[in-house]
Coordinates of C-alpha atoms in Angstrom, one line a residue:
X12 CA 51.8 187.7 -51.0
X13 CA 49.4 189.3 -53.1
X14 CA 50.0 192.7 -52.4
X15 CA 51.8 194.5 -55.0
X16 CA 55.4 195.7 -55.0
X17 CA 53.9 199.4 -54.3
X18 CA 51.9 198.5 -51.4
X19 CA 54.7 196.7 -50.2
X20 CA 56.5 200.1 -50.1
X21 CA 53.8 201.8 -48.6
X22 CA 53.8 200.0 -45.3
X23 CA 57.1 197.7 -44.7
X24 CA 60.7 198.9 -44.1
X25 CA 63.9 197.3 -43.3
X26 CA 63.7 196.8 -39.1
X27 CA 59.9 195.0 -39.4
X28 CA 61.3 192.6 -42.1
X29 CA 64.3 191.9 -40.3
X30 CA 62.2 190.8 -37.0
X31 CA 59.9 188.7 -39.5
X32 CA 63.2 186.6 -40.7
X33 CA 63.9 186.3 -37.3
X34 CA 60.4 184.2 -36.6
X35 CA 61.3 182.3 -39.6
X36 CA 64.9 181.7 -37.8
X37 CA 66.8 183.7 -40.0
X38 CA 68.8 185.6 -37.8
X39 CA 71.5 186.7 -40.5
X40 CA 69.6 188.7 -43.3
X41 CA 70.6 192.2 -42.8
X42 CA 73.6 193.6 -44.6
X43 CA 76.7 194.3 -42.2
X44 CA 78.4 197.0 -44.1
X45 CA 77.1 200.8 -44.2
X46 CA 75.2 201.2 -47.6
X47 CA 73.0 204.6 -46.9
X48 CA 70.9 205.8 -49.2
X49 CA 72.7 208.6 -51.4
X50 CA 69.4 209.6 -53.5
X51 CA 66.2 209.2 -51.1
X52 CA 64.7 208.9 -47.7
X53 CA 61.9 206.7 -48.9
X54 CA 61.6 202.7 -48.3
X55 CA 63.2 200.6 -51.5
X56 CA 61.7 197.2 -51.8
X57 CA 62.3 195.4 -55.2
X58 CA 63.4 191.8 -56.7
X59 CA 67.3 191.1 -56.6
X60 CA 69.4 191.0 -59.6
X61 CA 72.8 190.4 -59.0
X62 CA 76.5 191.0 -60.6
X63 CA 79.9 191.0 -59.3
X64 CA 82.3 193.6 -60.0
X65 CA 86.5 193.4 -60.2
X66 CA 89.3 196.0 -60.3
X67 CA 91.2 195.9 -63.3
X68 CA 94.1 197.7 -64.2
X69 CA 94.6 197.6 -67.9
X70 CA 92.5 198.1 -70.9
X71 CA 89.2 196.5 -70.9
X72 CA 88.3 195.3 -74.4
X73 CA 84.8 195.4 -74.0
X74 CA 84.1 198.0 -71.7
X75 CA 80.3 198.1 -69.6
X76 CA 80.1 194.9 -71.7
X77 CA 78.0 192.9 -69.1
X78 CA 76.5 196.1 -67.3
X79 CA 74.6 196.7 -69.7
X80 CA 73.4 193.6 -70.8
X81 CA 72.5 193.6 -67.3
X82 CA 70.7 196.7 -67.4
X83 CA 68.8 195.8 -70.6
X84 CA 67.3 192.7 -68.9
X85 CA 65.9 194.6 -65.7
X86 CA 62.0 194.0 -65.5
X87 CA 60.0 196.1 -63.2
X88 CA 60.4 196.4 -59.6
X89 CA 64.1 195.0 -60.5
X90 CA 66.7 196.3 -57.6
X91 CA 70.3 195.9 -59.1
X92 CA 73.0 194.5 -56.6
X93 CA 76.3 195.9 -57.2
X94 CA 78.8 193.2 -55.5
X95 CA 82.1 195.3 -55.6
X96 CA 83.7 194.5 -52.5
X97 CA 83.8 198.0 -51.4
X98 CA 86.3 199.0 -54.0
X99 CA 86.2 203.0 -54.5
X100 CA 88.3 202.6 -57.5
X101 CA 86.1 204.0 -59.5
X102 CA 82.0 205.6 -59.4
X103 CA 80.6 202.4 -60.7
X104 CA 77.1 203.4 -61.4
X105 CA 75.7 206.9 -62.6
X106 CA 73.3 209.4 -64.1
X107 CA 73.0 207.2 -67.3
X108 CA 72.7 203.8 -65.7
X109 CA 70.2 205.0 -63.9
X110 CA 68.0 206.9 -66.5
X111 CA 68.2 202.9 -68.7
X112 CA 67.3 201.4 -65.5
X113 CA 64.7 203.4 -64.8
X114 CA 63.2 203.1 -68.1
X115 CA 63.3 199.2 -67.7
X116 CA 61.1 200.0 -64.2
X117 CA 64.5 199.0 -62.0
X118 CA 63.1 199.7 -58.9
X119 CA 66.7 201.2 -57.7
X120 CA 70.2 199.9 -57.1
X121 CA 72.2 198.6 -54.4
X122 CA 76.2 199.4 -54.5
X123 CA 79.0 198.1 -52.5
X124 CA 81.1 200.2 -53.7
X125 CA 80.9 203.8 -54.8
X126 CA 78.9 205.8 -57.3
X127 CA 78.7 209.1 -59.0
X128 CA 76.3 211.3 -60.2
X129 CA 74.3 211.8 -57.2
X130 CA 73.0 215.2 -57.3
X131 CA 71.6 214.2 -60.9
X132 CA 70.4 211.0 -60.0
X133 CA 68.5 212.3 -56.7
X134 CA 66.5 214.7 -59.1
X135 CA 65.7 211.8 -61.4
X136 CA 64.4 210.8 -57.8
X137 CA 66.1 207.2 -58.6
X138 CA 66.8 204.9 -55.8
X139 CA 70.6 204.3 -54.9
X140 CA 72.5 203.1 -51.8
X141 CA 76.0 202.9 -51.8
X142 CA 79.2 202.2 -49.4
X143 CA 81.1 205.5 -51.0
X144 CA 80.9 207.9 -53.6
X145 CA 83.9 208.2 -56.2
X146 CA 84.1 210.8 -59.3
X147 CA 86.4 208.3 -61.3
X148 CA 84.7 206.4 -64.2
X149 CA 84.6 202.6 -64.3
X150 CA 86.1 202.4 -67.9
X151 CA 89.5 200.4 -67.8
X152 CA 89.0 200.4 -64.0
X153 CA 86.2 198.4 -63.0
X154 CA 83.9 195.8 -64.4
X155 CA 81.4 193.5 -64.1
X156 CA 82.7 190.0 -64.5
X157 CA 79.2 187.8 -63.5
X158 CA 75.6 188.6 -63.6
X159 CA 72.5 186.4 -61.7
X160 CA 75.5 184.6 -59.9
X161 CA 75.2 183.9 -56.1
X162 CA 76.8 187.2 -54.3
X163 CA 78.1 187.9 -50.8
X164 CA 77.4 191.4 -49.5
X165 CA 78.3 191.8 -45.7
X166 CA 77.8 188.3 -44.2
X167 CA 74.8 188.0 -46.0
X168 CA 74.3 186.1 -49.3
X169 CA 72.0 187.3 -52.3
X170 CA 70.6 185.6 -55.1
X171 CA 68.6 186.9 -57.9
X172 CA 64.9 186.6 -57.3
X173 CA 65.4 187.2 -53.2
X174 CA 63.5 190.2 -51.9
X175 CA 65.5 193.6 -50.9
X176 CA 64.4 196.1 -48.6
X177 CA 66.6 199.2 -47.9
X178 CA 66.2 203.0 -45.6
X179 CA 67.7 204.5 -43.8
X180 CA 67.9 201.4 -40.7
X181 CA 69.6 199.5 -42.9
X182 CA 69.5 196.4 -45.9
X183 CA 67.4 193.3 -45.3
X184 CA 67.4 190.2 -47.9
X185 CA 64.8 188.0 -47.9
X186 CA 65.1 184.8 -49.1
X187 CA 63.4 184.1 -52.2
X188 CA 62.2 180.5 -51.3
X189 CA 60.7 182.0 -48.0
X190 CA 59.5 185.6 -49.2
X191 CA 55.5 184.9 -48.9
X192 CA 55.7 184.0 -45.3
X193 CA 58.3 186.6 -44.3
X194 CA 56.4 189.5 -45.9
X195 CA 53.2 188.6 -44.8
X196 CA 54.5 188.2 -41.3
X197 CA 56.1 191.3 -41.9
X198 CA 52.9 193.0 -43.0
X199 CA 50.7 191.5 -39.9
X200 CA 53.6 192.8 -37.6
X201 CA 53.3 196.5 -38.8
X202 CA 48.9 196.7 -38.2
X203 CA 50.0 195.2 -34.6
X204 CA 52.7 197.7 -33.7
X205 CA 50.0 200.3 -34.4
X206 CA 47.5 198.9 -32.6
X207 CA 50.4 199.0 -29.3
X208 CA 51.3 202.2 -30.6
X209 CA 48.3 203.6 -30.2
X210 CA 47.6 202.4 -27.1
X211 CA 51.0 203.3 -25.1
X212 CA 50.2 207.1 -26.8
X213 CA 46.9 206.8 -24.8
X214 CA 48.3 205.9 -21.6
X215 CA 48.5 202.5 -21.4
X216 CA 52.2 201.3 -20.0
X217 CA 54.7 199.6 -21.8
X218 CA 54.8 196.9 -19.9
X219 CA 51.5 196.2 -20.3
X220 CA 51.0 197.0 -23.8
X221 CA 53.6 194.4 -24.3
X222 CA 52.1 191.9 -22.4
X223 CA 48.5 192.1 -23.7
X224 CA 49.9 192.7 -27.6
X225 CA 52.9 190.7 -27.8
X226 CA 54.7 193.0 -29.6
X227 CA 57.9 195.8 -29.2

């Protein structure tokens, strides 16, 4: 794909990507777990970067150690993926996470787990979806124990470098190695469900818009 990261966002969402994987027979890329978006209605698409998190329940000695190292490496149109197994131990990510993301161009965050903040971090207008929402900070709590390591998030597996798109239908992974054909596919699919769109709204049945367009 040449199209850029912002045009991307401009015309794909999450239920058109998921039907492209499925032409490439990858039937398994959308996230099975409820992760709504807590901070925006709009269509997040950005590059994955992954960390785990654990519960702890004694002192860290080097608390938001890897966080922010993580953090500190986002490049732009970054999306952070917050494995945290669904813990609501603590609000794992925040107002200030967010404001060095955003400076680094993160794109926005993905959490499964919970987060705080959100009030602030919607008027920063900063992307975040999230299982839960917890007032408790991570320190001595929580912490991130890998970063850029393979991650499981409901069923479906995420690597750095795959492609995310999240809104309010849901979370769709695409796979890194395959990303080209499955946006493009993606993209194509979108012009032809308005061309059928247009169509059925001037009259034509839906039967027959299907079987002259191909497409539902």
């Amino acid at each position: 794909m040449e199209r850029t990261f912002a045009q991307l966002r401009e015309t794909l969402y999450s239920a058109v990507v998921a039907d492209a994987c499925d032409q490439f027979g990858l039937r398994n890329q959308s996230i099975q777990l409820s992760l709504p978006p807590q901070t925006t209605t709009s269509v997040m698409i950005g590059r994955c970067r992954t960390s785990t998190w654990e519960d702890i329940f004694s002192e860290d000695p080097s608390p938001y150690e890897l966080e922010l190292k993580l953090v500190d490496s986002c490049q732009t149109d970054d999306v952070v993926i917050s494995a945290a197994g669904g813990s609501t131990r603590s609000g794992i990510w925040g107002e200030l996470l967010s404001t060095a993301a955003s400076n680094r161009g993160c794109a926005g965050v993905i959490v499964d787990g919970a987060v705080r903040d959100v009030q602030k971090m919607r008027a920063m207008e900063f992307p975040v979806f999230a299982a839960a929402r917890c007032a408790y900070d991570s320190c001595h709590r929580q912490r991130v124990n890998s970063i850029d390591e393979p991650v499981e998030v409901g069923g479906v597996t995420i690597c750095s470098g795959d492609i995310v798109v999240a809104d309010e239908d849901g979370v769709v992974i695409v796979p890194q190695a395959k990303s080209d054909e499955i946006l493009a596919a993606a993209w194509d699919k979108v012009h032809a469900e308005n061309v059928t769109r247009d169509a059925i709204k001037e009259g034509m049945g839906a039967i027959e818009a299907y079987e002259k367009y191909g497409v539902l």
